[in-house]
Short mmCIF file of C-alpha atoms in Angstrom, two decimals:
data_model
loop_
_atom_site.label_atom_id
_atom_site.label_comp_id
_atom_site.label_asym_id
_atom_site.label_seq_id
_atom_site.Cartn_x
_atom_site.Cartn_y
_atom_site.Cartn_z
CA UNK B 12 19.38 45.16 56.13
CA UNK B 13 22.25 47.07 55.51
CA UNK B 14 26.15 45.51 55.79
CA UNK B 15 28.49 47.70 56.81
CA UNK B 16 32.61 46.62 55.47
CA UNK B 17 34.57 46.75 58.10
CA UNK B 18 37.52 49.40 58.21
CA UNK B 19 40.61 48.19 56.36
CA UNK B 20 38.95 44.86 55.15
CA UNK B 21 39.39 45.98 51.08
CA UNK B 22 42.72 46.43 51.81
CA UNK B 23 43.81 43.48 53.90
CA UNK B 24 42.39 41.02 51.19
CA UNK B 25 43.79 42.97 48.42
CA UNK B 26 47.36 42.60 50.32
CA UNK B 27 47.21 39.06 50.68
CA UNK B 28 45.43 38.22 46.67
CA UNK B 29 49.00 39.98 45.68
CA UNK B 30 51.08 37.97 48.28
CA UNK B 31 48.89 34.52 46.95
CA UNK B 32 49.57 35.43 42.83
CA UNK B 33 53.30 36.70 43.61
CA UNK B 34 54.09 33.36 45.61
CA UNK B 35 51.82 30.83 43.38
CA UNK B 36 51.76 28.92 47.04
CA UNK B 37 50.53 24.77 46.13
CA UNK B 38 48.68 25.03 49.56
CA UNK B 39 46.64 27.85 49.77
CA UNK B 40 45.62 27.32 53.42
CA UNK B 41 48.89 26.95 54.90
CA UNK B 42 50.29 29.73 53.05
CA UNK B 43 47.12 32.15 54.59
CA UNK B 44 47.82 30.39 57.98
CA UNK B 45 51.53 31.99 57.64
CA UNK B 46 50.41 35.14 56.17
CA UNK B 47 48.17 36.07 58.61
CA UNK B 48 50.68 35.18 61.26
CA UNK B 49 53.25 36.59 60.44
CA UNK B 50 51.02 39.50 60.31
CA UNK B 51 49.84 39.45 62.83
CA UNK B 52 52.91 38.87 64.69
CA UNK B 53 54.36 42.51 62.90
CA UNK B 54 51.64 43.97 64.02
CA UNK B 55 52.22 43.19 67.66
CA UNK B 56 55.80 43.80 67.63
CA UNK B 57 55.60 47.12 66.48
CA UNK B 58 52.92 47.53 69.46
CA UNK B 59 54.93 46.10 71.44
CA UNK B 60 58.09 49.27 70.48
CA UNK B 61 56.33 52.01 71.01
CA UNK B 62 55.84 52.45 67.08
CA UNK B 63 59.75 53.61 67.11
CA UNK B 64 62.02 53.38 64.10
CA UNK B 65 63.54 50.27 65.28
CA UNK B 66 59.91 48.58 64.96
CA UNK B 67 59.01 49.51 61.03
CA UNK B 68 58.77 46.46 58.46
CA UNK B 69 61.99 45.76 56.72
CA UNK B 70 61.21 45.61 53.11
CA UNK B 71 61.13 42.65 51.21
CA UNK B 72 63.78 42.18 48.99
CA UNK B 73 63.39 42.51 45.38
CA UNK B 74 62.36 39.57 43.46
CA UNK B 75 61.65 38.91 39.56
CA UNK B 76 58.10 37.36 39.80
CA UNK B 77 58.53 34.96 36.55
CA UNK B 78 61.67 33.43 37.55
CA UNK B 79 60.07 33.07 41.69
CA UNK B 80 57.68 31.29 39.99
CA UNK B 81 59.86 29.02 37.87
CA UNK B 82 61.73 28.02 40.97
CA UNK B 83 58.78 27.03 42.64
CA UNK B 84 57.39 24.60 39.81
CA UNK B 85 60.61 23.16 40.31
CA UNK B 86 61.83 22.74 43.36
CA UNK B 87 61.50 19.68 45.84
CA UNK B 88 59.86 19.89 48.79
CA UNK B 89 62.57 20.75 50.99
CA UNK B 90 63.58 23.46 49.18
CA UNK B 91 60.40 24.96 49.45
CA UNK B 92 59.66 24.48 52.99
CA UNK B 93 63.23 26.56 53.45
CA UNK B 94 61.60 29.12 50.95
CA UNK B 95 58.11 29.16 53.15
CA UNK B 96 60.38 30.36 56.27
CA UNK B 97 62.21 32.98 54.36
CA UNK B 98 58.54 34.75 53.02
CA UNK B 99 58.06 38.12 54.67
CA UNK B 100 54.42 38.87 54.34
CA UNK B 101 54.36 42.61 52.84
CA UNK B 102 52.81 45.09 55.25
CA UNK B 103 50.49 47.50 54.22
CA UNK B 104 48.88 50.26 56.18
CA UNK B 105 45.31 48.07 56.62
CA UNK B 106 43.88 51.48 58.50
CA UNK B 107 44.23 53.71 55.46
CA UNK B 108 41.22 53.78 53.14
CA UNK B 109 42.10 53.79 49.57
CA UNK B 110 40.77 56.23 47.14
CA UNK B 111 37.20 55.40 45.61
CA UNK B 112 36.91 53.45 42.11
CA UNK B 113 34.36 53.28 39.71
CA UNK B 114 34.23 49.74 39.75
CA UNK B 115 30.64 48.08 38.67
CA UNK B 116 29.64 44.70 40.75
CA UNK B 117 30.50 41.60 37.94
CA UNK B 118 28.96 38.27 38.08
CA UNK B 119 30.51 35.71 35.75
CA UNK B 120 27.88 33.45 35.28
CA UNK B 121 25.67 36.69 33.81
CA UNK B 122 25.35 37.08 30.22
CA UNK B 123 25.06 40.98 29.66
CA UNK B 124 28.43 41.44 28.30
CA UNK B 125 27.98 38.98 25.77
CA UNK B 126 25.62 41.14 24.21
CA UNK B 127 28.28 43.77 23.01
CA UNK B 128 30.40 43.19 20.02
CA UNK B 129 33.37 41.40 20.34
CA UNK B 130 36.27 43.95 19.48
CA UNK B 131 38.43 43.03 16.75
CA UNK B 132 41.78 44.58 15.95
CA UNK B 133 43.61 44.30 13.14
CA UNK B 134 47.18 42.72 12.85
CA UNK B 135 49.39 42.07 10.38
CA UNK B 136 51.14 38.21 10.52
CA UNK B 137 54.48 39.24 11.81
CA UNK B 138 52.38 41.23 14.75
CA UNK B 139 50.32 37.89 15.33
CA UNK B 140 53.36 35.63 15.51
CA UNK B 141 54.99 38.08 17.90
CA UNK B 142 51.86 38.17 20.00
CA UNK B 143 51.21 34.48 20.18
CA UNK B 144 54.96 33.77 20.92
CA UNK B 145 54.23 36.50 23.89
CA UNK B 146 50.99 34.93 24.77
CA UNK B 147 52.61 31.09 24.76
CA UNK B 148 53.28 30.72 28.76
CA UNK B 149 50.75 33.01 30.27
CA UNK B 150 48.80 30.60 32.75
CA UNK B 151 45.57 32.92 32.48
CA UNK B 152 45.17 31.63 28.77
CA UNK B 153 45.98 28.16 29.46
CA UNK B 154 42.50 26.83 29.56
CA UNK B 155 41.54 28.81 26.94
CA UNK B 156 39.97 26.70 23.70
CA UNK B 157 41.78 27.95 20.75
CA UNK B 158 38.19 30.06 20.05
CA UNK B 159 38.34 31.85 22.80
CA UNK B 160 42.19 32.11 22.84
CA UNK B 161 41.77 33.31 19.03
CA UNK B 162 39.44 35.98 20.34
CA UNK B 163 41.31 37.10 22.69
CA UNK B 164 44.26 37.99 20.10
CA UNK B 165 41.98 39.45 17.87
CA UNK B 166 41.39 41.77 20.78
CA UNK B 167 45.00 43.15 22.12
CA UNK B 168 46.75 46.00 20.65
CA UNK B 169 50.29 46.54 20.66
CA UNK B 170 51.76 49.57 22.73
CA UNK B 171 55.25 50.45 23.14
CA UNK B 172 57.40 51.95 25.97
CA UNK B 173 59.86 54.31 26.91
CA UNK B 174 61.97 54.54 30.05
CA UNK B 175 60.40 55.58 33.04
CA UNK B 176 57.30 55.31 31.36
CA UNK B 177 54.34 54.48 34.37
CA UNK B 178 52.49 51.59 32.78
CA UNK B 179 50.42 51.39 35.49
CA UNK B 180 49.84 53.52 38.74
CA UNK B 181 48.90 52.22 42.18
CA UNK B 182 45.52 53.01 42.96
CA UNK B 183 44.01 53.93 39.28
CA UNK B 184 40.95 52.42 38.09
CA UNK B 185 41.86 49.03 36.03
CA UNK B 186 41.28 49.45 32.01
CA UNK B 187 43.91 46.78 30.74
CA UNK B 188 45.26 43.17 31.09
CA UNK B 189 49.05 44.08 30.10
CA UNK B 190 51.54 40.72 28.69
CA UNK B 191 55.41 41.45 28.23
CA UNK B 192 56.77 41.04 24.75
CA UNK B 193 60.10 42.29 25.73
CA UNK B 194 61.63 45.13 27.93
CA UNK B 195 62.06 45.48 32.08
CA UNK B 196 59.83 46.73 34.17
CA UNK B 197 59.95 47.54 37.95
CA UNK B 198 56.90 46.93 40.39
CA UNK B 199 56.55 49.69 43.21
CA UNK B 200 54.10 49.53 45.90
CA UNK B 201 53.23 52.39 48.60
CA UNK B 202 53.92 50.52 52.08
CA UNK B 203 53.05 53.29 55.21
CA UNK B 204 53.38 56.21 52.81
CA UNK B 205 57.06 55.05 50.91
CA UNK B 206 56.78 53.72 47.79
CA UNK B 207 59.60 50.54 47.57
CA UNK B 208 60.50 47.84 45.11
CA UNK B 209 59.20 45.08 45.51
CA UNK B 210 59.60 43.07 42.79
CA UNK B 211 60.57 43.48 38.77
CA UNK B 212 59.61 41.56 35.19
CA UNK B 213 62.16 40.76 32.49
CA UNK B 214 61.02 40.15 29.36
CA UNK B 215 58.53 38.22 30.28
CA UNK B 216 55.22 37.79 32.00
CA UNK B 217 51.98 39.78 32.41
CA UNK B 218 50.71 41.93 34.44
CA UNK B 219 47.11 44.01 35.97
CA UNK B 220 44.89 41.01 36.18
CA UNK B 221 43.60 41.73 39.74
CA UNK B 222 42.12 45.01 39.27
CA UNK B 223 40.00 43.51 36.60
CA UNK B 224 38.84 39.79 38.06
CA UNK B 225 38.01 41.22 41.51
CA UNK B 226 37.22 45.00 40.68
CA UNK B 227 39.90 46.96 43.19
CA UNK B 228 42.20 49.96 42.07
CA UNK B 229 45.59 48.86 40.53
CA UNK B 230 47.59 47.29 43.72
CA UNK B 231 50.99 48.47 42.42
CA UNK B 232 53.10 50.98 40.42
CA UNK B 233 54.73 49.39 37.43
CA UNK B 234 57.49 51.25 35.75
CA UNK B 235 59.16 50.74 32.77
CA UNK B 236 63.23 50.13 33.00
CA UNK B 237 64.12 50.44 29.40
CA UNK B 238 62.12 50.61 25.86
CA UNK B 239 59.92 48.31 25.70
CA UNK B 240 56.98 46.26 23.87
CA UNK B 241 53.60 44.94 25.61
CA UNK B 242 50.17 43.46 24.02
CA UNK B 243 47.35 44.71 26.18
CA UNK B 244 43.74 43.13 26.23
CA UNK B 245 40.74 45.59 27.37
CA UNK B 246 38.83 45.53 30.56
CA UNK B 247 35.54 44.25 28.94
CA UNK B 248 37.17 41.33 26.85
CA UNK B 249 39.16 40.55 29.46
CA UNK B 250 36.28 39.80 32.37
CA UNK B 251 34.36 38.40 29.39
CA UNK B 252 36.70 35.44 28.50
CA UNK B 253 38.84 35.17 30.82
CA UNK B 254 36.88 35.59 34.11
CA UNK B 255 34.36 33.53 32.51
CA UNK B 256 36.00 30.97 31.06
CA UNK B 257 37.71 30.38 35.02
CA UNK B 258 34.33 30.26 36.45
CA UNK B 259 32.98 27.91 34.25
CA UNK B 260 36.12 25.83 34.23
CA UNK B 261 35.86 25.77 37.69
CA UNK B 262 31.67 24.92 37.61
CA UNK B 263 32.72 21.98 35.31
CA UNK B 264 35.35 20.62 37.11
CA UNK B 265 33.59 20.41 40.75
CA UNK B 266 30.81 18.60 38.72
CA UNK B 267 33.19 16.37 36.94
CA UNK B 268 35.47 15.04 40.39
CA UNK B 269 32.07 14.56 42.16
CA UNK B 270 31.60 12.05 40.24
CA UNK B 271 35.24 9.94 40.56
CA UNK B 272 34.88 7.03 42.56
CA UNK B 273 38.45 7.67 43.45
CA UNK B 274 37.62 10.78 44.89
CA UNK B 275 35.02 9.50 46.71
CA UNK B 276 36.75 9.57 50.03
CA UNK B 277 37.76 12.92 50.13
CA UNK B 278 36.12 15.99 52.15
CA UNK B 279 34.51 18.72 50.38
CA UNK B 280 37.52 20.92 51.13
CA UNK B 281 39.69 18.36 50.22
CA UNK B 282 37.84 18.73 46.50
CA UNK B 283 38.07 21.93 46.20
CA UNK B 284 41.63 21.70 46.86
CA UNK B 285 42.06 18.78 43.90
CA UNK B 286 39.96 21.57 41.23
CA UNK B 287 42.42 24.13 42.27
CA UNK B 288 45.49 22.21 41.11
CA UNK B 289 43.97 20.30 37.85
CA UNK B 290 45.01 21.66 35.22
CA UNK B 291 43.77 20.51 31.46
CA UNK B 292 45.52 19.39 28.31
CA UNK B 293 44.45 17.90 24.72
CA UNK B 294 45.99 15.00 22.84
CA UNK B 295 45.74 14.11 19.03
CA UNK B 296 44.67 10.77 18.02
CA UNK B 297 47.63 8.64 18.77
CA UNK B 298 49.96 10.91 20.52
CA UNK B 299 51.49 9.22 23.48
CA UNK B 300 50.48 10.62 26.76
CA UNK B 301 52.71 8.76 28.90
CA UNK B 302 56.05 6.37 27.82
CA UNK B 303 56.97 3.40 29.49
CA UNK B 304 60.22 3.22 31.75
CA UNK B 305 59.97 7.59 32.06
CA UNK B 306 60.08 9.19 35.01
CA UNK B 307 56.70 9.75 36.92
CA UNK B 308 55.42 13.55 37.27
CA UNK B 309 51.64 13.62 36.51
CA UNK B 310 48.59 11.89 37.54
CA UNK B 311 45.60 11.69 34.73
CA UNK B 312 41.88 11.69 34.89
CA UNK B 313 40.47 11.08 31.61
CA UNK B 314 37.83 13.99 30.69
CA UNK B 315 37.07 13.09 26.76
CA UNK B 316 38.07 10.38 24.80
CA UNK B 317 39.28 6.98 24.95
CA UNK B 318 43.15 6.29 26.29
CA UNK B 319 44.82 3.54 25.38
CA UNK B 320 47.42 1.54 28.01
CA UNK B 321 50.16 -0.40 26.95
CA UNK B 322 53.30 -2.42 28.13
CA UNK B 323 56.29 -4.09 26.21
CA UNK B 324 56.77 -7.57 26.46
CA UNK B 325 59.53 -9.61 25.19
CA UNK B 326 58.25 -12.85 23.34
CA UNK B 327 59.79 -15.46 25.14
CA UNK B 328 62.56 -15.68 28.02
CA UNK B 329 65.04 -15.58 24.86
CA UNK B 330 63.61 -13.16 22.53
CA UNK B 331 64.91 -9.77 23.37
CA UNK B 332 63.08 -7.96 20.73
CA UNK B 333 59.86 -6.44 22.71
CA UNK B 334 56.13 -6.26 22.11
CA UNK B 335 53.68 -3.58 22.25
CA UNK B 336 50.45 -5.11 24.06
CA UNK B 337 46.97 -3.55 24.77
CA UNK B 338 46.41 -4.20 28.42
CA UNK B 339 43.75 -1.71 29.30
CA UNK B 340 41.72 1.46 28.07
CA UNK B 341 40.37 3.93 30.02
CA UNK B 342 37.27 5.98 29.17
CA UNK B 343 35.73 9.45 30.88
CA UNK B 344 35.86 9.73 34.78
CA UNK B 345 38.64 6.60 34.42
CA UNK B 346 42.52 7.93 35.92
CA UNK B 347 45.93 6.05 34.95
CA UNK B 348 49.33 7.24 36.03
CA UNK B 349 49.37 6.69 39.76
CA UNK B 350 50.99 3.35 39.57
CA UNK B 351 54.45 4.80 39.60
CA UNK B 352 53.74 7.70 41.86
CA UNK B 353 52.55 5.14 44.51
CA UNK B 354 55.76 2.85 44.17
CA UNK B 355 57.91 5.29 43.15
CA UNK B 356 58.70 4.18 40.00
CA UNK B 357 59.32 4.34 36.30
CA UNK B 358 56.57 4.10 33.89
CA UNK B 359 54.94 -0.03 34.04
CA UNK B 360 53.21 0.96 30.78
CA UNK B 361 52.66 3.44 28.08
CA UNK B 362 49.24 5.35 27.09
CA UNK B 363 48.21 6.12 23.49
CA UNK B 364 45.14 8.52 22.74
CA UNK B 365 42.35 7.00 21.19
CA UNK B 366 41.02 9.78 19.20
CA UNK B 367 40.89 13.57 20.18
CA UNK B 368 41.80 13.26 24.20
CA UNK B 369 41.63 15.05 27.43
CA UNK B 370 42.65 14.74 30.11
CA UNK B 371 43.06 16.44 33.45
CA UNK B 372 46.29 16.48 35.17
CA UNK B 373 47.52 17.24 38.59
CA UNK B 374 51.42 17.42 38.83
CA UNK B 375 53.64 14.42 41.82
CA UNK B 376 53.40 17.15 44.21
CA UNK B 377 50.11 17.85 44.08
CA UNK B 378 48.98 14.52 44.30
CA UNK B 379 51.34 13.50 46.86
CA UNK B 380 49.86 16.51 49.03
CA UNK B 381 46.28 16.19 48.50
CA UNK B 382 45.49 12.45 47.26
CA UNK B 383 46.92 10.42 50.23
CA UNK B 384 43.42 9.45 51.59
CA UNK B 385 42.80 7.89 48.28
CA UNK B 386 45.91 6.18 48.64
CA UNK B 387 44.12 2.70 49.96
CA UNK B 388 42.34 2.68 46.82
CA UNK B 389 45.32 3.05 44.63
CA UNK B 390 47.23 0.64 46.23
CA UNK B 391 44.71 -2.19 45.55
CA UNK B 392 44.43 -1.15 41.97
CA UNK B 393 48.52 -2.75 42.34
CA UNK B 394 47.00 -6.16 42.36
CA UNK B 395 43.81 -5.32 39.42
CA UNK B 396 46.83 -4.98 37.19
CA UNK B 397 48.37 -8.26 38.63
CA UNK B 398 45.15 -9.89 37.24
CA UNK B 399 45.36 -8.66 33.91
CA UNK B 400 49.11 -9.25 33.34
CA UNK B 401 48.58 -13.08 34.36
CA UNK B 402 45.54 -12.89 31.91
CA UNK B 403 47.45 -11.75 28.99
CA UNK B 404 50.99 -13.03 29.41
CA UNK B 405 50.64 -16.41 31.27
CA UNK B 406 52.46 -14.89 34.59
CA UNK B 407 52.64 -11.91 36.96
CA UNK B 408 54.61 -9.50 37.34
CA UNK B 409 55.51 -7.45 40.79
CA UNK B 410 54.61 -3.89 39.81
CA UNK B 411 55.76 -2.72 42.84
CA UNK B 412 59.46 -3.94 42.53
CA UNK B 413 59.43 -3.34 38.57
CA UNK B 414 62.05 -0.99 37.66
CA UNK B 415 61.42 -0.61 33.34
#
């Protein structure tokens, strides 16, 4: 049987994927919910008009994508509900087919690129430095183990700039994964046949990762504003790794929270949700993970290793020189950190690796968003730790009302 795509579907998903990656929205399904609204709602306004001039799209205004998404890792969540009502979902002509790329069907979980060679190019140290200083905040690499990050310097090649240059061209056939070194660039997309600005890089960032992870023609123009520097990484390496390594990231991480009694009370959705916002870091033996009396932004699930949990104690009533004490460790599938995201809180205790470490970790807003039906659970961990304080010092301690 035969499925026939329905006119202007390619486009319409292509529209929103940009919207989703310029945005970096923390709820995915709200932020389609207002897309698709607000599209919708366009669309029937201009229906509405007659078509007229009056009824055309005002353009977005121009925005630098790195420091959008700055703002939003920081911001509270008032702030970004006043950001959610300022978004203007960017119209494109959903009726116009685009032109036809040569763009082969890829399955991550086959293995018939890892048959080729792995390319290889070589750099001198000052190039490598540059490149890895480049490479540093790109959240593609971030899961990356350092062999697979390591192959995927071996693989770029430097190429510079001028002004004006096109780096890219809306509509082209992807070939490269492009990351800034330095220089401005200016992102130009075709909206009902005018090409506007709708966005720009400075100096930072990367750029032409759609094209290659979900095989579509190049979704914008990018233009060079002055000389500059990027490190690209090929098509083939690129879907290789990187595609790869998000799949089976992804694969390992659905397995891994399936198993969390924690989790135990959440919807499948709800999951899926949780895997989207964990992200994954590695500790040496010893390094502290968390200190007590900090300020709490992270929740931790322990994926490797041992972690060790500790709180100062004075002594005696008297004795104001403080103690170190082992209260707890926590082993794979086991999660520490909550306490002072529940209460709102410092830090009760500190937490020592035990060894190599990781850990995955989901930032305050995250879990404060997705993690409240576990919050039952959490709660009555509050009076696991009363036990073991009154087991090790003689006497409890409110956690709840502790302020280190």
């Amino acid at each position: 049987m035969s499925i026939e795509i329905p006119e202007g579907l390619t486009e319409l998903l292509q529209s929103f994927t940009v919207a989703v990656l310029r945005n970096q929205p923390r709820d995915l399904l709200e932020f389609a919910l207002q897309y698709f609204t607000q599209l919708k709602d366009s669309d029937t306004t201009r229906a509405s008009l007659g078509h007229d001039q009056n009824s055309a799209p005002r353009a977005g205004k121009a925005v630098n994508f790195m420091d959008e998404a700055m703002q939003i890792d920081s911001e509270n969540g008032e702030e970004e509900e006043e950001d959610d009502e300022e978004f203007v979902a960017p119209i494109i002509n959903r009726f116009i087919r685009r032109a036809s790329v040569c763009a082969e069907a890829f399955n991550p979980d086959e293995d018939d690129e890892d048959k080729e060679p792995l390319v290889t190019r070589p750099k001198t140290d000052e190039q490598r430095q540059r490149l890895q200083e480049a490479c540093r905040d790109i959240l593609l690499f971030k899961n990356l183990e350092p062999e697979e990050m390591s192959q995927v310097l071996d693989a770029m090649f430097e190429k510079f700039c001028t002004i004006g240059e096109h780096i890219i061209d809306q509509d082209d056939d992807g070939d490269n994964f492009y990351v800034i070194e330095r220089g401005t660039f200016d992102i130009f997309m075709r909206v009902d046949g005018t090409e506007k600005m709708v966005g720009c890089y400075d100096n930072k960032g990367s750029f032409g990762e759609l094209a290659l992870m979900y095989n579509t023609p190049r979704a914008a123009t990018i233009t060079a504003t002055s000389p500059g520097a990027l490190w690209c990484l090929d098509r083939l390496t690129f879907r290789r790794i990187i595609v790869k390594n998000n799949a089976k990231k992804r694969r390992l991480y659905e397995a891994f929270i399936e198993t969390l009694p924690l989790l135990t009370s959440l919807e499948l959705s709800e999951r899926m949700k949780v895997v989207d916002v964990l992200s994954s870091k590695a500790y040496s033996d010893g390094q502290q993970i968390i200190a007590q009396g900090d300020l709490a932004d992270c929740f931790y699930i322990v994926e490797s290793g041992q972690v060790r949990i500790t709180m100062k104690r004075s002594r005696t009533k008297k004795d104001q020189e403080e103690e170190e004490v082992d209260i707890a460790t926590c082993s794979r599938g086991q999660h520490f950190g909550e306490l002072a995201l529940v209460t709102n809180k410092s830090r009760a205790a500190s937490a020592y690796a035990v060894g190599s470490v990781k850990c995955l970790v989901m930032d305050v807003q995250a879990f404060e968003r997705l993690l409240g039906p576990c919050m039952d659970i959490m709660k009555r961990n509050i009076a696991n730790y009363e036990e073991q304080l009154v087991a090790l010092f003689g006497s409890g301690t409110d956690i709840e009302e502790q302020n280190a």
